[in-house]
């Protein structure tokens, strides 16, 4: 039963890894992998000396860290608030509405965001009511990153919210009854029972997120950005995509991809080590 899955994984996940050799070659498609000239580390030196590389690396790290922080903080806040809702029908309705965007692809949500923040879109129309001049959100380096982070948090917050709600449900109800007898209100119950009871899952999710520090969301950025916001919105994945496919610099693009993969490998390894060290979390 496992054989078909193993074969597919070997073909589509491990087979393409042979292309890593491009990072050490002056690759020419007509010559192929075996006849292209070897250049050693020259592609890495070329990439690291590009004038935009440091800014792109900073963009990737900043956007990723902001996404991680808010993708944990916002669902946690929503879970705490939703846990206090007494009406079950209302709680289920809110859960469904918040969780729904998680199932939609960025091909759909990207178009929605572009329309919302366009010059003649609903957001500018609402701002005009309050006397604010229209803003080109998607062509502004000041606004684009905020929209990028906010839309990613909005899309994925339902998933983490469900995890946090499950963690809250697993807390012993007798603790709340004892605290209420002692005169603790809802605020103190949350501070001294709910949050400590959720601390394990919070730390676990935060630790596992460390492995995605260099993953700023290729599909989302590719759909939303444009040349005007390259300065703040360009990340490693989109830069490698443009360098390889548009500029046809295959070897430097492969070098960027390999650089990111190596760093991500160590980050993922560290995140799983810390998850095991502090929360006894294991994959196997």
JSON list of N, CA and C in Angstrom, two decimals, residues 121 142 275:
[
{"chain": "A", "resi": 121, "resn": "UNK", "atom": "N", "xyz": [-11.46, 50.98, -5.08]},
{"chain": "A", "resi": 121, "resn": "UNK", "atom": "CA", "xyz": [-12.05, 49.88, -4.32]},
{"chain": "A", "resi": 121, "resn": "UNK", "atom": "C", "xyz": [-12.82, 50.33, -3.10]},
{"chain": "A", "resi": 142, "resn": "UNK", "atom": "N", "xyz": [4.99, 51.67, 1.78]},
{"chain": "A", "resi": 142, "resn": "UNK", "atom": "CA", "xyz": [4.61, 51.84, 3.18]},
{"chain": "A", "resi": 142, "resn": "UNK", "atom": "C", "xyz": [3.43, 50.96, 3.56]},
{"chain": "A", "resi": 275, "resn": "UNK", "atom": "N", "xyz": [11.23, 21.79, 20.25]},
{"chain": "A", "resi": 275, "resn": "UNK", "atom": "CA", "xyz": [9.89, 21.27, 20.53]},
{"chain": "A", "resi": 275, "resn": "UNK", "atom": "C", "xyz": [9.98, 19.98, 21.35]}
]
